[in-house]
Amino acid sequence: MSRHHKTALVFIFLLLVLTGLGFYIPIGVGYFVWVCVAWFVISMYGSAYIGSGFHTKTYCSNRLETQKKIAITFDDGPSPVTLQILDVLKEYNAKATFFCIGKNIEQHPEILKKTFDCGHLIGNHSYSHSPLIDFSNQAQFTVELEQTDALIEKVIGKKPRFFRPPYGVTTPSMGRALKRSKHRVIGWNIRSFDGRLKSESLIFNRIKSRISPGSIILLHDSGQHSVGVLERLLQALREKNYEVVSLEQLLNLKAYEN
């Protein structure tokens, strides 16, 4: 049972208790309103914060990791910027995971193939990455997953098990779809905000101040400024004797179906 369902049961119980008490003592409508508001706030927070695991289990770091090992992930590719990212990663002998959008794979299959051939992992990041994707029902979201899985498998010959929700938001429908598809939901505990911020220094300093063993860093391979951020980050990690490892190694999970 997900945390979403457990939370729902708790608040339904509270509403039933208030209803029952109402037969014996006066219970103002305000009490019911406050319970419903609290339920709504907790549900919104759980949906928006990927680390909550509210609708589905998520992997956002390895808290048990004591050695200086971290993983770097990229969202929203493949794109021409991905090629520059690959060059920087090669220079520092670092491996990363790329969560790819289906419609972008259709435009740049050769870039996806090169990413895989360079030894990096490929994950599913939905087909459309639509701003309205969180309003999809289970069937619609299943199509998003299956379309992108099929595109990835066609290019690299492997079906991904890792999935990252667009915008890091999860929903009940998404949770049900993921339960059936058996994808592993990968989050992060260091968000760079390079999708919004454009200052390399600001983004780099934000990441650097949060680095710790077992961390998963979120970057994007869709903006030119992220290339400079990555180079500065890898140099800083080298100076601090950190090893950049794959998600498979950090989380001890398989990235693809057998």
CSV table of C-alpha atoms in Angstrom, one decimal:
chain,number,residue,atom,x,y,z
A,1,MET,CA,0.0,0.0,0.0
A,2,SER,CA,1.4,3.4,-1.0
A,3,ARG,CA,1.8,6.3,1.4
A,4,HIS,CA,-1.0,8.0,-0.6
A,5,HIS,CA,-3.4,5.2,0.2
A,6,LYS,CA,-2.3,5.1,3.9
A,7,THR,CA,-2.8,8.9,4.2
A,8,ALA,CA,-6.2,8.7,2.6
A,9,LEU,CA,-7.3,6.0,5.1
A,10,VAL,CA,-6.1,8.1,8.0
A,11,PHE,CA,-8.1,11.2,6.9
A,12,ILE,CA,-11.2,9.1,6.0
A,13,PHE,CA,-11.0,7.7,9.5
A,14,LEU,CA,-10.8,11.2,11.0
A,15,LEU,CA,-13.8,12.3,9.0
A,16,LEU,CA,-15.8,9.3,10.2
A,17,VAL,CA,-14.8,10.0,13.8
A,18,LEU,CA,-15.9,13.6,13.5
A,19,THR,CA,-19.2,12.4,11.9
A,20,GLY,CA,-19.7,9.9,14.7
A,21,LEU,CA,-19.0,12.5,17.4
A,22,GLY,CA,-21.5,14.8,15.7
A,23,PHE,CA,-24.3,12.6,17.0
A,24,TYR,CA,-23.4,13.3,20.6
A,25,ILE,CA,-21.8,16.8,20.7
A,26,PRO,CA,-22.0,19.8,18.4
A,27,ILE,CA,-19.2,19.6,15.7
A,28,GLY,CA,-18.7,22.7,13.7
A,29,VAL,CA,-18.3,22.5,9.9
A,30,GLY,CA,-14.9,24.1,10.4
A,31,TYR,CA,-13.4,20.9,11.8
A,32,PHE,CA,-14.4,19.0,8.6
A,33,VAL,CA,-12.9,21.8,6.5
A,34,TRP,CA,-9.6,21.8,8.3
A,35,VAL,CA,-9.3,18.0,7.9
A,36,CYS,CA,-10.0,18.3,4.2
A,37,VAL,CA,-7.5,21.1,3.8
A,38,ALA,CA,-4.8,19.2,5.7
A,39,TRP,CA,-5.5,16.2,3.5
A,40,PHE,CA,-5.2,18.4,0.3
A,41,VAL,CA,-2.0,20.0,1.5
A,42,ILE,CA,-0.3,16.8,2.4
A,43,SER,CA,-1.3,15.2,-0.9
A,44,MET,CA,0.0,18.2,-3.0
A,45,TYR,CA,3.3,18.1,-1.1
A,46,GLY,CA,3.6,14.4,-1.6
A,47,SER,CA,2.9,14.6,-5.3
A,48,ALA,CA,5.3,17.5,-5.9
A,49,TYR,CA,8.2,16.3,-3.8
A,50,ILE,CA,9.7,13.2,-5.4
A,51,GLY,CA,11.6,12.2,-2.3
A,52,SER,CA,8.4,11.6,-0.4
A,53,GLY,CA,7.6,8.4,-2.3
A,54,PHE,CA,4.0,9.3,-1.9
A,55,HIS,CA,2.5,7.6,-4.9
A,56,THR,CA,5.3,5.2,-5.7
A,57,LYS,CA,8.6,4.1,-4.3
A,58,THR,CA,11.4,6.4,-5.4
A,59,TYR,CA,15.2,6.2,-5.3
A,60,CYS,CA,16.7,9.6,-4.6
A,61,SER,CA,20.1,8.8,-3.1
A,62,ASN,CA,22.0,6.0,-1.3
A,63,ARG,CA,22.0,7.1,2.3
A,64,LEU,CA,24.0,4.0,3.3
A,65,GLU,CA,26.9,5.0,1.0
A,66,THR,CA,29.9,6.0,3.1
A,67,GLN,CA,32.5,6.2,0.3
A,68,LYS,CA,32.9,9.3,-1.9
A,69,LYS,CA,30.7,8.0,-4.7
A,70,ILE,CA,27.9,10.0,-6.4
A,71,ALA,CA,25.8,9.7,-9.6
A,72,ILE,CA,25.1,12.4,-12.2
A,73,THR,CA,21.9,12.3,-14.2
A,74,PHE,CA,20.6,14.3,-17.2
A,75,ASP,CA,17.0,15.0,-18.2
A,76,ASP,CA,15.3,16.1,-21.4
A,77,GLY,CA,17.6,14.8,-24.1
A,78,PRO,CA,18.8,13.7,-26.5
A,79,SER,CA,19.8,17.0,-28.1
A,80,PRO,CA,22.8,18.5,-29.9
A,81,VAL,CA,24.0,19.7,-26.4
A,82,THR,CA,24.2,16.0,-25.4
A,83,LEU,CA,27.2,15.6,-27.7
A,84,GLN,CA,29.1,18.3,-25.8
A,85,ILE,CA,28.1,16.7,-22.5
A,86,LEU,CA,29.5,13.3,-23.7
A,87,ASP,CA,32.8,15.0,-24.6
A,88,VAL,CA,33.2,16.4,-21.1
A,89,LEU,CA,32.2,13.2,-19.4
A,90,LYS,CA,34.8,11.3,-21.5
A,91,GLU,CA,37.5,13.8,-20.6
A,92,TYR,CA,36.9,13.0,-16.9
A,93,ASN,CA,36.2,9.3,-17.4
A,94,ALA,CA,32.8,9.7,-15.7
A,95,LYS,CA,29.6,7.8,-16.4
A,96,ALA,CA,26.1,9.3,-16.2
A,97,THR,CA,22.5,8.3,-16.7
A,98,PHE,CA,20.4,10.1,-19.4
A,99,PHE,CA,16.6,10.2,-18.9
A,100,CYS,CA,15.3,10.7,-22.4
A,101,ILE,CA,12.1,12.1,-23.9
A,102,GLY,CA,10.5,9.9,-26.5
A,103,LYS,CA,9.8,12.7,-29.0
A,104,ASN,CA,13.4,13.8,-28.8
A,105,ILE,CA,14.6,10.3,-29.4
A,106,GLU,CA,12.6,10.3,-32.6
A,107,GLN,CA,14.5,13.5,-33.7
A,108,HIS,CA,18.0,12.4,-32.6
A,109,PRO,CA,18.3,8.5,-32.5
A,110,GLU,CA,21.9,8.7,-33.5
A,111,ILE,CA,22.7,10.8,-30.4
A,112,LEU,CA,21.0,8.3,-28.2
A,113,LYS,CA,23.0,5.5,-29.8
A,114,LYS,CA,26.2,7.3,-29.2
A,115,THR,CA,25.3,8.0,-25.6
A,116,PHE,CA,24.7,4.3,-25.0
A,117,ASP,CA,27.8,3.3,-26.9
A,118,CYS,CA,29.9,5.6,-24.7
A,119,GLY,CA,28.9,3.5,-21.7
A,120,HIS,CA,26.2,5.7,-20.2
A,121,LEU,CA,22.8,4.4,-19.0
A,122,ILE,CA,19.6,5.3,-20.7
A,123,GLY,CA,16.3,5.9,-18.8
A,124,ASN,CA,12.7,6.7,-19.7
A,125,HIS,CA,11.5,10.3,-19.1
A,126,SER,CA,8.0,10.0,-20.8
A,127,TYR,CA,7.2,10.5,-24.5
A,128,SER,CA,5.8,14.0,-24.5
A,129,HIS,CA,7.0,15.6,-21.3
A,130,SER,CA,3.8,17.7,-21.7
A,131,PRO,CA,3.0,20.4,-19.1
A,132,LEU,CA,-0.4,18.6,-18.8
A,133,ILE,CA,1.0,15.1,-18.3
A,134,ASP,CA,0.1,15.1,-14.6
A,135,PHE,CA,-3.5,15.1,-15.6
A,136,SER,CA,-3.2,11.8,-17.6
A,137,ASN,CA,-5.1,8.8,-16.5
A,138,GLN,CA,-3.5,5.4,-16.0
A,139,ALA,CA,-4.1,4.3,-19.6
A,140,GLN,CA,-2.7,7.5,-21.1
A,141,PHE,CA,0.4,7.4,-18.9
A,142,THR,CA,1.0,3.7,-19.8
A,143,VAL,CA,1.1,4.8,-23.4
A,144,GLU,CA,3.7,7.5,-22.5
A,145,LEU,CA,5.9,4.8,-20.9
A,146,GLU,CA,5.5,2.2,-23.5
A,147,GLN,CA,6.1,4.5,-26.5
A,148,THR,CA,9.4,5.7,-25.0
A,149,ASP,CA,10.5,2.2,-23.9
A,150,ALA,CA,9.9,1.0,-27.4
A,151,LEU,CA,11.9,3.8,-29.0
A,152,ILE,CA,14.8,3.3,-26.6
A,153,GLU,CA,14.8,-0.5,-27.2
A,154,LYS,CA,14.7,0.1,-31.0
A,155,VAL,CA,17.9,2.2,-30.8
A,156,ILE,CA,20.0,0.5,-28.1
A,157,GLY,CA,18.5,-3.0,-28.1
A,158,LYS,CA,17.6,-2.8,-24.4
A,159,LYS,CA,14.4,-2.0,-22.5
A,160,PRO,CA,14.9,0.5,-19.7
A,161,ARG,CA,13.8,-0.1,-16.1
A,162,PHE,CA,14.6,3.3,-14.8
A,163,PHE,CA,12.0,6.1,-15.1
A,164,ARG,CA,12.1,9.7,-14.0
A,165,PRO,CA,8.8,11.6,-13.8
A,166,PRO,CA,8.6,14.8,-15.8
A,167,TYR,CA,9.0,17.8,-13.4
A,168,GLY,CA,9.6,15.3,-10.6
A,169,VAL,CA,5.8,15.1,-10.0
A,170,THR,CA,4.0,11.9,-9.3
A,171,THR,CA,0.3,11.2,-9.3
A,172,PRO,CA,-2.1,8.3,-8.4
A,173,SER,CA,-2.5,7.4,-12.0
A,174,MET,CA,1.2,7.4,-12.6
A,175,GLY,CA,1.7,5.2,-9.6
A,176,ARG,CA,-0.8,2.6,-10.9
A,177,ALA,CA,0.8,2.7,-14.3
A,178,LEU,CA,4.3,2.3,-12.9
A,179,LYS,CA,3.2,-0.6,-10.7
A,180,ARG,CA,2.1,-2.5,-13.8
A,181,SER,CA,5.2,-1.6,-15.8
A,182,LYS,CA,7.6,-2.4,-13.0
A,183,HIS,CA,9.8,0.6,-13.7
A,184,ARG,CA,12.1,1.9,-10.9
A,185,VAL,CA,11.4,5.5,-10.2
A,186,ILE,CA,14.7,7.5,-9.9
A,187,GLY,CA,14.7,10.9,-8.3
A,188,TRP,CA,17.5,13.1,-6.9
A,189,ASN,CA,18.6,14.8,-3.7
A,190,ILE,CA,20.6,17.6,-5.4
A,191,ARG,CA,18.6,19.6,-7.9
A,192,SER,CA,20.7,22.1,-9.9
A,193,PHE,CA,17.8,24.1,-11.3
A,194,ASP,CA,19.8,24.5,-14.5
A,195,GLY,CA,16.5,24.2,-16.4
A,196,ARG,CA,15.6,27.6,-14.9
A,197,LEU,CA,18.8,29.3,-13.9
A,198,LYS,CA,21.3,30.4,-16.5
A,199,SER,CA,24.2,31.5,-14.4
A,200,GLU,CA,26.9,28.8,-14.4
A,201,SER,CA,28.4,30.1,-11.2
A,202,LEU,CA,25.1,30.1,-9.4
A,203,ILE,CA,24.2,26.6,-10.5
A,204,PHE,CA,27.7,25.2,-9.8
A,205,ASN,CA,27.8,26.7,-6.2
A,206,ARG,CA,24.3,25.4,-5.5
A,207,ILE,CA,25.5,21.8,-6.4
A,208,LYS,CA,28.9,22.1,-4.7
A,209,SER,CA,27.4,23.1,-1.4
A,210,ARG,CA,25.2,20.0,-1.3
A,211,ILE,CA,27.6,17.3,-2.4
A,212,SER,CA,27.8,14.2,-0.1
A,213,PRO,CA,28.4,10.5,-0.5
A,214,GLY,CA,25.6,8.7,-2.2
A,215,SER,CA,24.0,11.7,-3.8
A,216,ILE,CA,22.2,11.8,-7.1
A,217,ILE,CA,22.6,15.1,-9.0
A,218,LEU,CA,20.0,16.3,-11.5
A,219,LEU,CA,21.2,18.3,-14.6
A,220,HIS,CA,19.8,18.8,-18.1
A,221,ASP,CA,21.5,18.1,-21.4
A,222,SER,CA,19.2,20.7,-23.2
A,223,GLY,CA,21.0,23.9,-22.3
A,224,GLN,CA,24.5,25.2,-23.4
A,225,HIS,CA,25.2,26.6,-19.9
A,226,SER,CA,24.9,23.1,-18.4
A,227,VAL,CA,28.1,22.0,-20.3
A,228,GLY,CA,30.2,24.6,-18.4
A,229,VAL,CA,28.5,23.6,-15.1
A,230,LEU,CA,29.4,20.0,-15.7
A,231,GLU,CA,33.0,20.7,-16.4
A,232,ARG,CA,33.4,22.8,-13.3
A,233,LEU,CA,31.5,20.1,-11.2
A,234,LEU,CA,33.7,17.2,-12.4
A,235,GLN,CA,36.8,19.2,-11.7
A,236,ALA,CA,35.6,20.0,-8.2
A,237,LEU,CA,34.7,16.3,-7.6
A,238,ARG,CA,38.1,15.2,-8.7
A,239,GLU,CA,39.8,17.7,-6.3
A,240,LYS,CA,37.6,16.3,-3.5
A,241,ASN,CA,38.4,12.7,-4.5
A,242,TYR,CA,34.8,11.8,-5.4
A,243,GLU,CA,34.1,9.0,-7.9
A,244,VAL,CA,31.3,9.5,-10.3
A,245,VAL,CA,29.6,6.1,-10.7
A,246,SER,CA,26.6,4.8,-12.6
A,247,LEU,CA,23.2,4.6,-11.0
A,248,GLU,CA,23.4,0.8,-11.2
A,249,GLN,CA,26.5,0.9,-9.0
A,250,LEU,CA,25.3,3.5,-6.6
A,251,LEU,CA,21.8,2.0,-6.0
A,252,ASN,CA,22.6,-1.7,-6.8
A,253,LEU,CA,19.8,-1.8,-9.3
A,254,LYS,CA,19.6,-3.0,-12.9
A,255,ALA,CA,19.0,-0.4,-15.5
A,256,TYR,CA,17.6,-2.7,-18.1
A,257,GLU,CA,15.4,-5.7,-18.4
A,258,ASN,CA,17.2,-9.0,-18.9
